[in-house]
PDB file of C-alpha atoms in Angstrom:
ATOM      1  CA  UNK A   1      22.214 -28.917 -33.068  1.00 64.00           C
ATOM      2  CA  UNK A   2      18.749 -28.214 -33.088  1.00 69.00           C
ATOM      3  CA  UNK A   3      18.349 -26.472 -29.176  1.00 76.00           C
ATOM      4  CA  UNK A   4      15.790 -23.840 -28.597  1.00 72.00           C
ATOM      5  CA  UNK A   5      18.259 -20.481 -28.642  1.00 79.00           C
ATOM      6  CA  UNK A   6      21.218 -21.931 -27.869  1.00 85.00           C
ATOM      7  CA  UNK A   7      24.044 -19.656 -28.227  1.00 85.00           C
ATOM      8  CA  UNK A   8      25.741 -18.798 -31.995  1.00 85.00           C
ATOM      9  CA  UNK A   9      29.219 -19.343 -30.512  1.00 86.00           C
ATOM     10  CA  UNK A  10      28.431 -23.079 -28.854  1.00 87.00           C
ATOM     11  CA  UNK A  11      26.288 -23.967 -32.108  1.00 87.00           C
ATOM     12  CA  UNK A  12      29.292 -22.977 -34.668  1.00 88.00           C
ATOM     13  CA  UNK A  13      31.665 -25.640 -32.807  1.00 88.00           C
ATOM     14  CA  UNK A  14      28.855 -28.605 -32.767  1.00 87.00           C
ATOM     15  CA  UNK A  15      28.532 -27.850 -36.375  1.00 86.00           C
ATOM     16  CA  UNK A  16      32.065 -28.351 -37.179  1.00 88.00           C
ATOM     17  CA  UNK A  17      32.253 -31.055 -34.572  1.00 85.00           C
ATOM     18  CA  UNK A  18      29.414 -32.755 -37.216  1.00 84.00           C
ATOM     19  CA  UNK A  19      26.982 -32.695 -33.847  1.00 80.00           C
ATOM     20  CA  UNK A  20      24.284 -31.556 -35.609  1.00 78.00           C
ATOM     21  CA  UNK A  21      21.552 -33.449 -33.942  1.00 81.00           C
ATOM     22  CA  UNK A  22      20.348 -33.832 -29.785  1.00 82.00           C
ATOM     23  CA  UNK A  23      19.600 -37.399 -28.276  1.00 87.00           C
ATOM     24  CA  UNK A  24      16.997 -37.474 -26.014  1.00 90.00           C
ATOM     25  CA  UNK A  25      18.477 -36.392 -23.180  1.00 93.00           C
ATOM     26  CA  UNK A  26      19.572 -33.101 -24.421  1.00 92.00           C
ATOM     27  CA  UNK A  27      16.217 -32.242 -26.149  1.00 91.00           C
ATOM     28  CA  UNK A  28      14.200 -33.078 -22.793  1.00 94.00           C
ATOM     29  CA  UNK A  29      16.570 -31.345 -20.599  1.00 95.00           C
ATOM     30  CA  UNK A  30      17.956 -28.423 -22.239  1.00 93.00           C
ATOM     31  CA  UNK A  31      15.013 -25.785 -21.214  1.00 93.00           C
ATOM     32  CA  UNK A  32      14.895 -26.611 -18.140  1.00 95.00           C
ATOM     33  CA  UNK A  33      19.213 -26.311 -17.370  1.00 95.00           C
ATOM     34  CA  UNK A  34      19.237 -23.526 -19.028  1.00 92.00           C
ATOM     35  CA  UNK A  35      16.039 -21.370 -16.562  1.00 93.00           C
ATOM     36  CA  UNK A  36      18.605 -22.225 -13.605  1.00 94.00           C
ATOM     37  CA  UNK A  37      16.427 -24.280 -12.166  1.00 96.00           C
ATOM     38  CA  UNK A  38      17.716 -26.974 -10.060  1.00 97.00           C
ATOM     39  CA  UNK A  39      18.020 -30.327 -11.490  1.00 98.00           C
ATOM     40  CA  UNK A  40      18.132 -34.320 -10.909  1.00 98.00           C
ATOM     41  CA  UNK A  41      19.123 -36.087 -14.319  1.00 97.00           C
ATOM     42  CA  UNK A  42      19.283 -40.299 -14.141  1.00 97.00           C
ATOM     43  CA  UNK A  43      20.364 -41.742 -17.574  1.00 96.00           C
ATOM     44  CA  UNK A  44      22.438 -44.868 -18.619  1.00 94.00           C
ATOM     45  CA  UNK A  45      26.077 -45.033 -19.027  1.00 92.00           C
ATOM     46  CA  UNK A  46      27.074 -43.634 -22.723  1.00 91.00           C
ATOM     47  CA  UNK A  47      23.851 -41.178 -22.839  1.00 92.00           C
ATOM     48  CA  UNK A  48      25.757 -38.497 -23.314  1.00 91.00           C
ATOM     49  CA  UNK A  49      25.467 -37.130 -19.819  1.00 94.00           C
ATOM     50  CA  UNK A  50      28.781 -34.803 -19.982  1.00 93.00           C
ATOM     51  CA  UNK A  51      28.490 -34.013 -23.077  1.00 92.00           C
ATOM     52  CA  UNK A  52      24.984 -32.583 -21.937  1.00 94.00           C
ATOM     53  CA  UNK A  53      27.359 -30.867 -18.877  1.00 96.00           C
ATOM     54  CA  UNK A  54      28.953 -28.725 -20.744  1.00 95.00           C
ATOM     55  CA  UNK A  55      27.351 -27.554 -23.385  1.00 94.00           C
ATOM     56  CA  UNK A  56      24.805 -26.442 -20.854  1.00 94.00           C
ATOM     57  CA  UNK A  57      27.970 -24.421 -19.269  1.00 94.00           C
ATOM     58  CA  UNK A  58      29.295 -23.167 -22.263  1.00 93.00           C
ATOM     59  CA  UNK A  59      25.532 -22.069 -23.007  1.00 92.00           C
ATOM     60  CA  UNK A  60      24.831 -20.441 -19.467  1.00 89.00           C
ATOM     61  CA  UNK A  61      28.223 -18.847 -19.520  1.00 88.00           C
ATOM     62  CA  UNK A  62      29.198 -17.105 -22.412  1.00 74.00           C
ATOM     63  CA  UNK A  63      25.563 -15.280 -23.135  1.00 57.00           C
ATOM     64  CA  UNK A  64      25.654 -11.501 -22.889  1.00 47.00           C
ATOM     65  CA  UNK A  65      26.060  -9.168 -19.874  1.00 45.00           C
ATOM     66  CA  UNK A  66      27.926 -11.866 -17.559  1.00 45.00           C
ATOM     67  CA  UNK A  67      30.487 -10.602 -16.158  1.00 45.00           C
ATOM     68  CA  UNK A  68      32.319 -13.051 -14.097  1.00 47.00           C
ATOM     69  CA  UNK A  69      30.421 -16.157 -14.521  1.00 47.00           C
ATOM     70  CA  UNK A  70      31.625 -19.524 -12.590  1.00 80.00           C
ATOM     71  CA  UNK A  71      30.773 -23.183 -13.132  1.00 93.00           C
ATOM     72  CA  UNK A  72      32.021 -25.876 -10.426  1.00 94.00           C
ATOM     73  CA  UNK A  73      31.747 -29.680 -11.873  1.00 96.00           C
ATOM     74  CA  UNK A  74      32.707 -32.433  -9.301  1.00 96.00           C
ATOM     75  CA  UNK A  75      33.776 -35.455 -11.045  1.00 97.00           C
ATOM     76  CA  UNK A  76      34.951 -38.736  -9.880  1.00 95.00           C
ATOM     77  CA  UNK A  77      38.566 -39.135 -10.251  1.00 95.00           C
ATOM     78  CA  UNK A  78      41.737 -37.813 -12.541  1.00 96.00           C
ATOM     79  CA  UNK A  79      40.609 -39.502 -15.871  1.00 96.00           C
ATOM     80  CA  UNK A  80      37.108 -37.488 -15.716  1.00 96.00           C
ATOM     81  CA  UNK A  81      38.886 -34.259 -15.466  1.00 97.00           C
ATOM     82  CA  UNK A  82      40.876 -34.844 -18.214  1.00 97.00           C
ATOM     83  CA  UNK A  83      37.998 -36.119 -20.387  1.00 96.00           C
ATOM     84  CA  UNK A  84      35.715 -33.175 -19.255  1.00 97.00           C
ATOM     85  CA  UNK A  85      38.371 -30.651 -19.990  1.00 97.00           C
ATOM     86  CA  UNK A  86      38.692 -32.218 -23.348  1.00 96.00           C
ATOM     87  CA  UNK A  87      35.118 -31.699 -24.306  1.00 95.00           C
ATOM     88  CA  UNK A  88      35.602 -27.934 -22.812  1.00 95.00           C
ATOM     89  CA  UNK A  89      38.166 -27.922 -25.618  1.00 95.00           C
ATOM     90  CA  UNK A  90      36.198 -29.246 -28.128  1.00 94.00           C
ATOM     91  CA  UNK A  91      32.813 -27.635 -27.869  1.00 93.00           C
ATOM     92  CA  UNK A  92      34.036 -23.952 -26.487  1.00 92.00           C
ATOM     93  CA  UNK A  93      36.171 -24.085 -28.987  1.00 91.00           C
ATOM     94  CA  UNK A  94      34.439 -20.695 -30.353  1.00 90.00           C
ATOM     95  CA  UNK A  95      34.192 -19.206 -26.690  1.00 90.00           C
ATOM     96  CA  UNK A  96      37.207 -17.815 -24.767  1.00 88.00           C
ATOM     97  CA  UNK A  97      36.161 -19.762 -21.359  1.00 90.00           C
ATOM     98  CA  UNK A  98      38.967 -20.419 -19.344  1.00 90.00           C
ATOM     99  CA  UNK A  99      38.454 -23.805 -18.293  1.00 93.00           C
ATOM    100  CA  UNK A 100      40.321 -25.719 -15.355  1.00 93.00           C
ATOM    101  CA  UNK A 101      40.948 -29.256 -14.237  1.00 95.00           C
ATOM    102  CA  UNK A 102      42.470 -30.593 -10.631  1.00 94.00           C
ATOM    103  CA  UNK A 103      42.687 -33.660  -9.279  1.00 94.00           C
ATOM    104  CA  UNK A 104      44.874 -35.336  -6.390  1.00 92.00           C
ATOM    105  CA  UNK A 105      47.862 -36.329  -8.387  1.00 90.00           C
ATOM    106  CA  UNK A 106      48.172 -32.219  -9.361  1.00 90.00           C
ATOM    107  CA  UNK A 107      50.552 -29.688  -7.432  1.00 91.00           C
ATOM    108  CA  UNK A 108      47.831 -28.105  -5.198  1.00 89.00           C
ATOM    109  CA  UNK A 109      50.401 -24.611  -4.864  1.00 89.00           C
ATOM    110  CA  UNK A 110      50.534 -24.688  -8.557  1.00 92.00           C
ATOM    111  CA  UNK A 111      46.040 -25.541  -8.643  1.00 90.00           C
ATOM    112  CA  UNK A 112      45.926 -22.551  -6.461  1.00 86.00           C
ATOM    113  CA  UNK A 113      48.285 -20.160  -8.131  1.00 86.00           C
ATOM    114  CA  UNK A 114      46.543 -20.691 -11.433  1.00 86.00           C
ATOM    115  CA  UNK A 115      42.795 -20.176 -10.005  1.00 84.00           C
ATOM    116  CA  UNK A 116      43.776 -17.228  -8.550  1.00 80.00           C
ATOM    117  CA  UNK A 117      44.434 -15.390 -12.005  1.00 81.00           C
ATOM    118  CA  UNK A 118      41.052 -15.926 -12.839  1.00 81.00           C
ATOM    119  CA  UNK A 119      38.478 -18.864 -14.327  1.00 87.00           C
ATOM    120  CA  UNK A 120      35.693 -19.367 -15.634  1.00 90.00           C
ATOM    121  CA  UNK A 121      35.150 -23.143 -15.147  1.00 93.00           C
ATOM    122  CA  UNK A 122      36.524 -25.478 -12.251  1.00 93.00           C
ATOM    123  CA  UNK A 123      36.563 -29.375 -12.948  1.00 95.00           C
ATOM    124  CA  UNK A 124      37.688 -31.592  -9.654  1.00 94.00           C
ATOM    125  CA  UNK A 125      37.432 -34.420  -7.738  1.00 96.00           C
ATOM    126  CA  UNK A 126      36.019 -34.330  -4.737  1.00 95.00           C
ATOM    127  CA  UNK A 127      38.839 -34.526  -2.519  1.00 93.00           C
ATOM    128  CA  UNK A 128      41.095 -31.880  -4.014  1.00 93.00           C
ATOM    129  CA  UNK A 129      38.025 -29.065  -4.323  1.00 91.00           C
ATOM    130  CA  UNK A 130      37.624 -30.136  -0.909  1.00 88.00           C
ATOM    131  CA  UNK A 131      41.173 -29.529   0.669  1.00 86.00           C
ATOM    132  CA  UNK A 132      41.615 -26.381  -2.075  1.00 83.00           C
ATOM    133  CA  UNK A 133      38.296 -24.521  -0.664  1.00 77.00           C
ATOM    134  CA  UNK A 134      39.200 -25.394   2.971  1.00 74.00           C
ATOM    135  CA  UNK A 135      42.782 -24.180   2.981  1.00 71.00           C
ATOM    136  CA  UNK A 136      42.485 -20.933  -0.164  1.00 64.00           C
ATOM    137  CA  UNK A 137      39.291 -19.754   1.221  1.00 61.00           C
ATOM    138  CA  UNK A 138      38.342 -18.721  -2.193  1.00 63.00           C
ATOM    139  CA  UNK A 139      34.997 -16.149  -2.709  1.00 62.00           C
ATOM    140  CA  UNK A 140      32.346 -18.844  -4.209  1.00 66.00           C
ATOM    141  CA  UNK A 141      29.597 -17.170  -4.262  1.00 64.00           C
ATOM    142  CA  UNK A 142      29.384 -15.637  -7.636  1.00 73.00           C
ATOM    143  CA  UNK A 143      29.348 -19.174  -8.698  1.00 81.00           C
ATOM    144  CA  UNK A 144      26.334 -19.638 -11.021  1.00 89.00           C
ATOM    145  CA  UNK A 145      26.990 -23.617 -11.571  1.00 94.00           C
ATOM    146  CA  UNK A 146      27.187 -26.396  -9.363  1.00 95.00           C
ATOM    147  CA  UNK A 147      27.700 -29.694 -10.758  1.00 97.00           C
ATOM    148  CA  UNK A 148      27.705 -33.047  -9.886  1.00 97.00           C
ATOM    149  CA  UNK A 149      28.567 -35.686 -12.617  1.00 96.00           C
ATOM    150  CA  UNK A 150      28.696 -39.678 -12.196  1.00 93.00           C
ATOM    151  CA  UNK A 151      26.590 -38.694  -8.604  1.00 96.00           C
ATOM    152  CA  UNK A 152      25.999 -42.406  -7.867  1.00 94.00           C
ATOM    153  CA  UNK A 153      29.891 -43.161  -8.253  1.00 94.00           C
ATOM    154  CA  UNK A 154      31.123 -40.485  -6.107  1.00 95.00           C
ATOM    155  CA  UNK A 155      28.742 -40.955  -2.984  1.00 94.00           C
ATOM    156  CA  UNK A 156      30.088 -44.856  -2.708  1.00 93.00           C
ATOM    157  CA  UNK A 157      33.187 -43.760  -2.240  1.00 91.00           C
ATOM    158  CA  UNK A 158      31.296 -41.878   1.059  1.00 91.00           C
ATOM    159  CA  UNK A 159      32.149 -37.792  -0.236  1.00 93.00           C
ATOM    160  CA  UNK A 160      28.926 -36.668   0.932  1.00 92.00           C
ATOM    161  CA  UNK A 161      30.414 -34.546   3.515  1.00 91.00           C
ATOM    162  CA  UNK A 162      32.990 -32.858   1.440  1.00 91.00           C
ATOM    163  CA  UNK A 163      30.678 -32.538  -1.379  1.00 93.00           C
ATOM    164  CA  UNK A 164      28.191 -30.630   1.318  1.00 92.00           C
ATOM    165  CA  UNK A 165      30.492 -28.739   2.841  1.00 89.00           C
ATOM    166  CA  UNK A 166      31.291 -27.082  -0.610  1.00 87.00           C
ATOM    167  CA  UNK A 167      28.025 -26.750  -1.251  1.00 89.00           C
ATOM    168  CA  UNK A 168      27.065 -24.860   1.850  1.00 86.00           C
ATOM    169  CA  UNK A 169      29.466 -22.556   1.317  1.00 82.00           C
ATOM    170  CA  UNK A 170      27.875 -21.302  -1.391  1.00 83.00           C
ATOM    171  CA  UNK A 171      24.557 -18.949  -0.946  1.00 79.00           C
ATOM    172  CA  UNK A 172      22.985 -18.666  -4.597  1.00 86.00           C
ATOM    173  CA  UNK A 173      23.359 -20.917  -7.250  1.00 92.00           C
ATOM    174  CA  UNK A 174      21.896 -23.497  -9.579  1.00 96.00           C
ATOM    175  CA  UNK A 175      22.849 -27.487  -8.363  1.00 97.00           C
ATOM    176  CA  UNK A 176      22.410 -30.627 -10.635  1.00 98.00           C
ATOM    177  CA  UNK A 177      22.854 -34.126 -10.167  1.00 98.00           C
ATOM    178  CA  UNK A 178      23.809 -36.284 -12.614  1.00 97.00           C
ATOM    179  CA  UNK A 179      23.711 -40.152 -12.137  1.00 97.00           C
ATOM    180  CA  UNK A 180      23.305 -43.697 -13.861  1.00 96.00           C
ATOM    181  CA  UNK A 181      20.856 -44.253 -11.020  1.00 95.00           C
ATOM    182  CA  UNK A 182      18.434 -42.666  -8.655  1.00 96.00           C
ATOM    183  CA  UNK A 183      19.396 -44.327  -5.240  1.00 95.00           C
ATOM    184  CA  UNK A 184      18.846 -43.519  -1.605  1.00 95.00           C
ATOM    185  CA  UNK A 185      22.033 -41.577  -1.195  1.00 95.00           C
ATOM    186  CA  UNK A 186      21.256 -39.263  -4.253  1.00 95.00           C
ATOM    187  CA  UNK A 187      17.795 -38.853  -3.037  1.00 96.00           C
ATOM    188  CA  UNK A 188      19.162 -38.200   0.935  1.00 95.00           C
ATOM    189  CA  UNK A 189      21.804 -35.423  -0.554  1.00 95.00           C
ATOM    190  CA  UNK A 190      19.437 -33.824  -2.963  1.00 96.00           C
ATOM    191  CA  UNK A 191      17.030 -33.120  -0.438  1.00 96.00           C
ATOM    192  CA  UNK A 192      19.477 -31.489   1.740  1.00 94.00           C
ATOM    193  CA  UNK A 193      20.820 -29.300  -0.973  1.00 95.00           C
ATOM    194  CA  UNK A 194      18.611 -28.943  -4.000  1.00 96.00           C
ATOM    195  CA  UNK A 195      15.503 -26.544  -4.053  1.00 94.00           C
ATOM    196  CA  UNK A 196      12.092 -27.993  -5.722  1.00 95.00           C
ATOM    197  CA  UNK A 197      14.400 -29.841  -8.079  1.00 96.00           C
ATOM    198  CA  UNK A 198      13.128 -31.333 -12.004  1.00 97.00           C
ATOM    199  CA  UNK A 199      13.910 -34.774 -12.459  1.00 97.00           C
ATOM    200  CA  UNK A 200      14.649 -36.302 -15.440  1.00 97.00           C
ATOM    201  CA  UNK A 201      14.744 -40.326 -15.924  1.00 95.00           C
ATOM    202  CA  UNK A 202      16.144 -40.897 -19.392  1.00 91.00           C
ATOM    203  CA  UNK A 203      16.010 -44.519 -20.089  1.00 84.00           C
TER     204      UNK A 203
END
């Protein structure tokens, strides 16, 4: 895929993946994800909008000198952690991220036991992050990643406060939004918890 530096390891799997070539949406947005600067990205449904997720993880994560990098992605419900771990699978196939998915059909003793050994990348909806982070009191702030996929689907179903309260608990760390559309709750919870953010409107 032809990225500006983007990492040997991540490049290897696209290549035997046959991804040899960015849409639009990765091209325009893949300098500015990966300088950590806080983001708003609006494209249509089918854009490739995870896809552009996590190979901007796998990029940020597995360059040189981290040493215990952390992504958070908040998706929607049980069937987008399963698909998002899949492309973890698929595209960090090369990298040895450890890569996790819960959701509120999973064991939360079990969620919590596994975390606690150590990972890399945490996919979840927003009710089980919520009730996991509240009850574990896990350290997130060496988190370097946080993620919000499918933005406009999530905040209808009224998670803004859980969503916040993770997010304040965090001091330091890059935030993006990613949505079909740009509407007033996006706009209301980016300005509470994004700094000077880029936005992109893909169309």
């Amino acid at each position: 895929m032809k990225l500006k530096k983007i990492n040997e390891k991540l490049q290897e799997a696209l290549i035997e993946l046959g991804l040899t070539d960015a849409n639009d949406l990765q091209q325009e947005t893949f300098s500015t994800l990966k300088s950590g600067a806080d983001c708003i990205v609006i494209s249509p449904k089918g854009s490739g909008k995870s896809t552009t997720i996590v190979l901007n993880v796998i990029q940020q994560l597995v360059c040189e000198g981290e040493e215990s990098p952390r992504a958070l992605i908040i998706v929607e419900d049980k069937a987008k952690v399963l698909a998002m771990e899949e492309l973890f699978e698929q595209l960090g196939s090369k990298t040895d991220l450890r890569v996790y998915g819960i959701h509120d059909k999973g064991d939360m003793e079990y969620d919590k036991n596994y975390i606690s050994t150590g990972i890399d990348v945490l996919i979840g909806t927003p009710n089980r992050l919520g009730d996991m982070f509240t009850t574990a009191g896990y350290n997130i702030n060496r988190l370097k990643m946080f993620i919000l996929d499918d933005a406009d689907a999530i905040l209808k179903l009224r998670h803004e406060t859980k969503i916040m309260r993770i997010s304040n608990s965090i001091a330091r760390t890059q935030r993006l939004i990613f949505s079909e559309q740009l509407t007033e709750r996006i706009e209301i919870l980016a300005e509470k918890m994004l700094l000077e953010p880029f936005l992109f409107e893909i169309e």
